[in-house]
Amino acid sequence: MRTNKRILSQFQRDVLNRFYLYLKSKRYSISTVKTYTFLVADFIEFVGDKPLHMITKDEIDSYLMTDFVPKQYSISTQRQLISALKLFKTMNPELGYDSLELTRPKRSKKLPLVLSKMEIINLIVSTKNLKHRTMIAMLYSCGLRISELLQLKLSDVNLERKQVFVNLGKGRKDRYIVLSESMI
């Protein structure tokens, strides 16, 4: 994302540190904390040492037009920025903008690329390592996310019930997945 070192005043660092600690205290994932802090840091760097109550929606619009969009960030990243700025407002009510004014751009609705059954079989057959073959088969047959697969333990697989227990999957939610006969 960024290669040059960010130069922030003590005031800006204090504001960002408070925001970072606020996100951690709300138990956001480490990834979300880092991303939101990075995005708000870029914005804070853009507005400079302006007092918080003087930061308005006009500054946000100006930042989007002159700094954010030219960096060619994705729509998804822009949606994350808006979410981060809404949380930043929650933590700093003195900010001069209303979080309801901030709207996220529409999400692209692209269909995912789905491999055919034959392509999956060819992928599994061409993989020589048994562990990797099993991982590919589990991803496909159970519909697991990669992060969920990497967290699996042998004790999470129940062959009698033909179930796989996913502990703290996306959104910190537990779930059970049906284990196919071919996977067993």
PDB file of C-alpha atoms in Angstrom:
ATOM      1  CA  MET A   1       0.000   0.000   0.000  1.00  0.00           C
ATOM      2  CA  ARG A   2       2.480   2.600   1.170  1.00  0.00           C
ATOM      3  CA  THR A   3       6.236   2.776   0.722  1.00  0.00           C
ATOM      4  CA  ASN A   4       7.248   6.185   2.124  1.00  0.00           C
ATOM      5  CA  LYS A   5       7.260   6.896   5.855  1.00  0.00           C
ATOM      6  CA  ARG A   6       4.291   8.759   7.248  1.00  0.00           C
ATOM      7  CA  ILE A   7       5.101  12.040   9.020  1.00  0.00           C
ATOM      8  CA  LEU A   8       2.580  12.851  11.743  1.00  0.00           C
ATOM      9  CA  SER A   9       2.527  15.429  14.515  1.00  0.00           C
ATOM     10  CA  GLN A  10       2.218  14.362  18.138  1.00  0.00           C
ATOM     11  CA  PHE A  11      -1.450  15.437  18.084  1.00  0.00           C
ATOM     12  CA  GLN A  12      -2.133  13.248  15.026  1.00  0.00           C
ATOM     13  CA  ARG A  13      -0.304  10.283  16.572  1.00  0.00           C
ATOM     14  CA  ASP A  14      -2.322  10.664  19.783  1.00  0.00           C
ATOM     15  CA  VAL A  15      -5.612  10.763  17.848  1.00  0.00           C
ATOM     16  CA  LEU A  16      -4.636   7.658  15.853  1.00  0.00           C
ATOM     17  CA  ASN A  17      -3.416   5.803  18.917  1.00  0.00           C
ATOM     18  CA  ARG A  18      -6.742   6.470  20.683  1.00  0.00           C
ATOM     19  CA  PHE A  19      -8.586   5.197  17.601  1.00  0.00           C
ATOM     20  CA  TYR A  20      -6.393   2.080  17.478  1.00  0.00           C
ATOM     21  CA  LEU A  21      -7.043   1.350  21.164  1.00  0.00           C
ATOM     22  CA  TYR A  22     -10.769   2.020  20.678  1.00  0.00           C
ATOM     23  CA  LEU A  23     -10.948  -0.585  17.878  1.00  0.00           C
ATOM     24  CA  LYS A  24      -8.982  -3.089  19.960  1.00  0.00           C
ATOM     25  CA  SER A  25     -11.305  -2.531  22.940  1.00  0.00           C
ATOM     26  CA  LYS A  26     -14.307  -3.226  20.681  1.00  0.00           C
ATOM     27  CA  ARG A  27     -12.593  -6.527  19.803  1.00  0.00           C
ATOM     28  CA  TYR A  28     -12.346  -5.984  16.069  1.00  0.00           C
ATOM     29  CA  SER A  29     -10.120  -8.478  14.290  1.00  0.00           C
ATOM     30  CA  ILE A  30      -6.427  -7.608  14.038  1.00  0.00           C
ATOM     31  CA  SER A  31      -6.808  -7.257  10.276  1.00  0.00           C
ATOM     32  CA  THR A  32      -9.691  -4.783  10.638  1.00  0.00           C
ATOM     33  CA  VAL A  33      -7.837  -2.778  13.297  1.00  0.00           C
ATOM     34  CA  LYS A  34      -4.766  -2.460  11.061  1.00  0.00           C
ATOM     35  CA  THR A  35      -6.771  -1.607   7.943  1.00  0.00           C
ATOM     36  CA  TYR A  36      -9.031   0.967   9.611  1.00  0.00           C
ATOM     37  CA  THR A  37      -6.098   2.585  11.429  1.00  0.00           C
ATOM     38  CA  PHE A  38      -4.106   2.769   8.174  1.00  0.00           C
ATOM     39  CA  LEU A  39      -7.019   4.322   6.270  1.00  0.00           C
ATOM     40  CA  VAL A  40      -7.803   6.878   8.986  1.00  0.00           C
ATOM     41  CA  ALA A  41      -4.067   7.682   9.278  1.00  0.00           C
ATOM     42  CA  ASP A  42      -4.003   8.572   5.581  1.00  0.00           C
ATOM     43  CA  PHE A  43      -6.995  10.846   6.075  1.00  0.00           C
ATOM     44  CA  ILE A  44      -5.543  12.442   9.227  1.00  0.00           C
ATOM     45  CA  GLU A  45      -2.281  13.069   7.371  1.00  0.00           C
ATOM     46  CA  PHE A  46      -4.296  14.726   4.573  1.00  0.00           C
ATOM     47  CA  VAL A  47      -6.197  17.130   6.875  1.00  0.00           C
ATOM     48  CA  GLY A  48      -3.081  17.984   8.900  1.00  0.00           C
ATOM     49  CA  ASP A  49      -3.287  19.422  12.402  1.00  0.00           C
ATOM     50  CA  LYS A  50      -6.766  20.839  11.867  1.00  0.00           C
ATOM     51  CA  PRO A  51      -8.803  20.636  15.103  1.00  0.00           C
ATOM     52  CA  LEU A  52     -11.214  17.717  15.040  1.00  0.00           C
ATOM     53  CA  HIS A  53     -14.329  19.907  15.255  1.00  0.00           C
ATOM     54  CA  MET A  54     -13.261  21.635  12.012  1.00  0.00           C
ATOM     55  CA  ILE A  55     -13.026  18.414   9.980  1.00  0.00           C
ATOM     56  CA  THR A  56     -16.178  18.369   7.856  1.00  0.00           C
ATOM     57  CA  LYS A  57     -17.667  16.253   5.118  1.00  0.00           C
ATOM     58  CA  ASP A  58     -16.083  18.697   2.637  1.00  0.00           C
ATOM     59  CA  GLU A  59     -12.634  17.565   3.848  1.00  0.00           C
ATOM     60  CA  ILE A  60     -13.664  13.947   3.348  1.00  0.00           C
ATOM     61  CA  ASP A  61     -14.952  14.674  -0.167  1.00  0.00           C
ATOM     62  CA  SER A  62     -11.779  16.605  -0.979  1.00  0.00           C
ATOM     63  CA  TYR A  63      -9.631  13.742   0.337  1.00  0.00           C
ATOM     64  CA  LEU A  64     -11.560  11.226  -1.755  1.00  0.00           C
ATOM     65  CA  MET A  65     -11.246  13.285  -4.945  1.00  0.00           C
ATOM     66  CA  THR A  66      -7.668  14.525  -4.651  1.00  0.00           C
ATOM     67  CA  ASP A  67      -5.870  11.801  -2.717  1.00  0.00           C
ATOM     68  CA  PHE A  68      -7.797   8.543  -2.335  1.00  0.00           C
ATOM     69  CA  VAL A  69      -9.274   7.951  -5.813  1.00  0.00           C
ATOM     70  CA  PRO A  70      -6.036   8.871  -7.678  1.00  0.00           C
ATOM     71  CA  LYS A  71      -4.263   6.114  -5.711  1.00  0.00           C
ATOM     72  CA  GLN A  72      -6.657   3.713  -7.492  1.00  0.00           C
ATOM     73  CA  TYR A  73      -7.869   1.941  -4.380  1.00  0.00           C
ATOM     74  CA  SER A  74     -10.699  -0.519  -4.994  1.00  0.00           C
ATOM     75  CA  ILE A  75     -14.354   0.174  -4.227  1.00  0.00           C
ATOM     76  CA  SER A  76     -14.034  -2.341  -1.405  1.00  0.00           C
ATOM     77  CA  THR A  77     -11.229  -0.274   0.161  1.00  0.00           C
ATOM     78  CA  GLN A  78     -13.307   2.885  -0.212  1.00  0.00           C
ATOM     79  CA  ARG A  79     -16.178   1.122   1.578  1.00  0.00           C
ATOM     80  CA  GLN A  80     -13.719   0.218   4.373  1.00  0.00           C
ATOM     81  CA  LEU A  81     -12.580   3.858   4.569  1.00  0.00           C
ATOM     82  CA  ILE A  82     -16.171   5.058   5.006  1.00  0.00           C
ATOM     83  CA  SER A  83     -16.761   2.422   7.700  1.00  0.00           C
ATOM     84  CA  ALA A  84     -13.546   3.490   9.447  1.00  0.00           C
ATOM     85  CA  LEU A  85     -14.536   7.184   9.314  1.00  0.00           C
ATOM     86  CA  LYS A  86     -17.968   6.356  10.752  1.00  0.00           C
ATOM     87  CA  LEU A  87     -16.303   4.570  13.686  1.00  0.00           C
ATOM     88  CA  PHE A  88     -13.825   7.431  13.992  1.00  0.00           C
ATOM     89  CA  LYS A  89     -16.817   9.797  14.373  1.00  0.00           C
ATOM     90  CA  THR A  90     -18.349   7.514  17.029  1.00  0.00           C
ATOM     91  CA  MET A  91     -15.136   7.743  19.018  1.00  0.00           C
ATOM     92  CA  ASN A  92     -14.726  11.498  18.391  1.00  0.00           C
ATOM     93  CA  PRO A  93     -18.207  13.081  18.561  1.00  0.00           C
ATOM     94  CA  GLU A  94     -16.677  16.551  18.243  1.00  0.00           C
ATOM     95  CA  LEU A  95     -15.835  15.878  14.578  1.00  0.00           C
ATOM     96  CA  GLY A  96     -17.589  18.353  12.269  1.00  0.00           C
ATOM     97  CA  TYR A  97     -19.365  15.788  10.120  1.00  0.00           C
ATOM     98  CA  ASP A  98     -22.362  13.564  10.664  1.00  0.00           C
ATOM     99  CA  SER A  99     -21.646   9.874  10.097  1.00  0.00           C
ATOM    100  CA  LEU A 100     -25.048   9.558   8.422  1.00  0.00           C
ATOM    101  CA  GLU A 101     -23.778  11.870   5.662  1.00  0.00           C
ATOM    102  CA  LEU A 102     -21.143   9.322   4.725  1.00  0.00           C
ATOM    103  CA  THR A 103     -22.369   6.821   2.177  1.00  0.00           C
ATOM    104  CA  ARG A 104     -20.511   3.819   0.878  1.00  0.00           C
ATOM    105  CA  PRO A 105     -20.227   3.316  -2.875  1.00  0.00           C
ATOM    106  CA  LYS A 106     -22.263   0.435  -4.268  1.00  0.00           C
ATOM    107  CA  ARG A 107     -20.538  -2.917  -4.179  1.00  0.00           C
ATOM    108  CA  SER A 108     -19.759  -4.615  -7.497  1.00  0.00           C
ATOM    109  CA  LYS A 109     -21.891  -7.677  -8.059  1.00  0.00           C
ATOM    110  CA  LYS A 110     -19.573  -9.944  -9.989  1.00  0.00           C
ATOM    111  CA  LEU A 111     -20.254 -13.637  -9.969  1.00  0.00           C
ATOM    112  CA  PRO A 112     -17.379 -15.763  -8.675  1.00  0.00           C
ATOM    113  CA  LEU A 113     -15.433 -17.990 -11.018  1.00  0.00           C
ATOM    114  CA  VAL A 114     -16.616 -21.529 -10.351  1.00  0.00           C
ATOM    115  CA  LEU A 115     -14.540 -24.478 -11.482  1.00  0.00           C
ATOM    116  CA  SER A 116     -16.336 -27.374 -13.119  1.00  0.00           C
ATOM    117  CA  LYS A 117     -16.423 -30.786 -11.479  1.00  0.00           C
ATOM    118  CA  MET A 118     -13.909 -32.073 -14.044  1.00  0.00           C
ATOM    119  CA  GLU A 119     -11.533 -29.146 -13.404  1.00  0.00           C
ATOM    120  CA  ILE A 120     -11.617 -29.859  -9.640  1.00  0.00           C
ATOM    121  CA  ILE A 121     -11.008 -33.577 -10.216  1.00  0.00           C
ATOM    122  CA  ASN A 122      -8.073 -32.760 -12.517  1.00  0.00           C
ATOM    123  CA  LEU A 123      -6.689 -30.358  -9.901  1.00  0.00           C
ATOM    124  CA  ILE A 124      -6.917 -32.995  -7.162  1.00  0.00           C
ATOM    125  CA  VAL A 125      -5.488 -35.778  -9.342  1.00  0.00           C
ATOM    126  CA  SER A 126      -2.572 -33.640 -10.536  1.00  0.00           C
ATOM    127  CA  THR A 127      -1.593 -32.756  -6.946  1.00  0.00           C
ATOM    128  CA  LYS A 128       0.961 -35.313  -5.742  1.00  0.00           C
ATOM    129  CA  ASN A 129       1.199 -34.421  -2.057  1.00  0.00           C
ATOM    130  CA  LEU A 130      -1.525 -36.248  -0.072  1.00  0.00           C
ATOM    131  CA  LYS A 131      -1.935 -33.417   2.441  1.00  0.00           C
ATOM    132  CA  HIS A 132      -2.422 -30.865  -0.350  1.00  0.00           C
ATOM    133  CA  ARG A 133      -4.859 -33.160  -2.172  1.00  0.00           C
ATOM    134  CA  THR A 134      -6.902 -33.502   1.002  1.00  0.00           C
ATOM    135  CA  MET A 135      -6.891 -29.741   1.536  1.00  0.00           C
ATOM    136  CA  ILE A 136      -8.135 -29.043  -2.005  1.00  0.00           C
ATOM    137  CA  ALA A 137     -10.811 -31.728  -1.663  1.00  0.00           C
ATOM    138  CA  MET A 138     -11.944 -30.299   1.708  1.00  0.00           C
ATOM    139  CA  LEU A 139     -12.134 -26.765   0.324  1.00  0.00           C
ATOM    140  CA  TYR A 140     -14.256 -27.915  -2.603  1.00  0.00           C
ATOM    141  CA  SER A 141     -16.461 -30.541  -1.010  1.00  0.00           C
ATOM    142  CA  CYS A 142     -17.181 -28.700   2.260  1.00  0.00           C
ATOM    143  CA  GLY A 143     -17.198 -25.122   0.985  1.00  0.00           C
ATOM    144  CA  LEU A 144     -14.590 -24.067   3.527  1.00  0.00           C
ATOM    145  CA  ARG A 145     -12.780 -20.766   3.476  1.00  0.00           C
ATOM    146  CA  ILE A 146      -8.994 -21.071   3.378  1.00  0.00           C
ATOM    147  CA  SER A 147      -8.671 -19.507   6.843  1.00  0.00           C
ATOM    148  CA  GLU A 148     -11.184 -22.045   8.197  1.00  0.00           C
ATOM    149  CA  LEU A 149      -9.300 -24.925   6.621  1.00  0.00           C
ATOM    150  CA  LEU A 150      -6.014 -23.773   8.146  1.00  0.00           C
ATOM    151  CA  GLN A 151      -7.594 -23.662  11.631  1.00  0.00           C
ATOM    152  CA  LEU A 152      -9.018 -27.201  11.447  1.00  0.00           C
ATOM    153  CA  LYS A 153      -7.823 -29.870  13.874  1.00  0.00           C
ATOM    154  CA  LEU A 154      -8.284 -33.589  13.511  1.00  0.00           C
ATOM    155  CA  SER A 155     -10.619 -33.473  16.517  1.00  0.00           C
ATOM    156  CA  ASP A 156     -12.933 -31.156  14.521  1.00  0.00           C
ATOM    157  CA  VAL A 157     -13.737 -33.965  12.075  1.00  0.00           C
ATOM    158  CA  ASN A 158     -16.451 -36.413  13.184  1.00  0.00           C
ATOM    159  CA  LEU A 159     -16.587 -39.325  10.730  1.00  0.00           C
ATOM    160  CA  GLU A 160     -19.488 -41.038  12.521  1.00  0.00           C
ATOM    161  CA  ARG A 161     -21.754 -38.028  12.139  1.00  0.00           C
ATOM    162  CA  LYS A 162     -20.173 -36.986   8.814  1.00  0.00           C
ATOM    163  CA  GLN A 163     -19.558 -33.487  10.170  1.00  0.00           C
ATOM    164  CA  VAL A 164     -16.763 -30.976  10.383  1.00  0.00           C
ATOM    165  CA  PHE A 165     -16.819 -28.419  13.196  1.00  0.00           C
ATOM    166  CA  VAL A 166     -15.558 -24.980  12.141  1.00  0.00           C
ATOM    167  CA  ASN A 167     -14.472 -23.084  15.239  1.00  0.00           C
ATOM    168  CA  LEU A 168     -14.680 -19.295  15.008  1.00  0.00           C
ATOM    169  CA  GLY A 169     -15.068 -18.988  11.242  1.00  0.00           C
ATOM    170  CA  LYS A 170     -15.800 -15.680   9.515  1.00  0.00           C
ATOM    171  CA  GLY A 171     -17.418 -13.229  11.899  1.00  0.00           C
ATOM    172  CA  ARG A 172     -16.188 -15.319  14.864  1.00  0.00           C
ATOM    173  CA  LYS A 173     -19.041 -17.768  14.321  1.00  0.00           C
ATOM    174  CA  ASP A 174     -18.953 -21.511  14.905  1.00  0.00           C
ATOM    175  CA  ARG A 175     -20.649 -23.797  12.405  1.00  0.00           C
ATOM    176  CA  TYR A 176     -20.999 -27.415  11.381  1.00  0.00           C
ATOM    177  CA  ILE A 177     -20.421 -28.586   7.814  1.00  0.00           C
ATOM    178  CA  VAL A 178     -21.594 -31.828   6.276  1.00  0.00           C
ATOM    179  CA  LEU A 179     -18.724 -34.092   5.252  1.00  0.00           C
ATOM    180  CA  SER A 180     -19.413 -35.730   1.890  1.00  0.00           C
ATOM    181  CA  GLU A 181     -19.184 -39.497   1.454  1.00  0.00           C
ATOM    182  CA  SER A 182     -16.474 -39.078  -1.215  1.00  0.00           C
ATOM    183  CA  MET A 183     -14.405 -36.960   1.183  1.00  0.00           C
ATOM    184  CA  ILE A 184     -14.582 -39.648   3.888  1.00  0.00           C
TER     185      ILE A 184
END
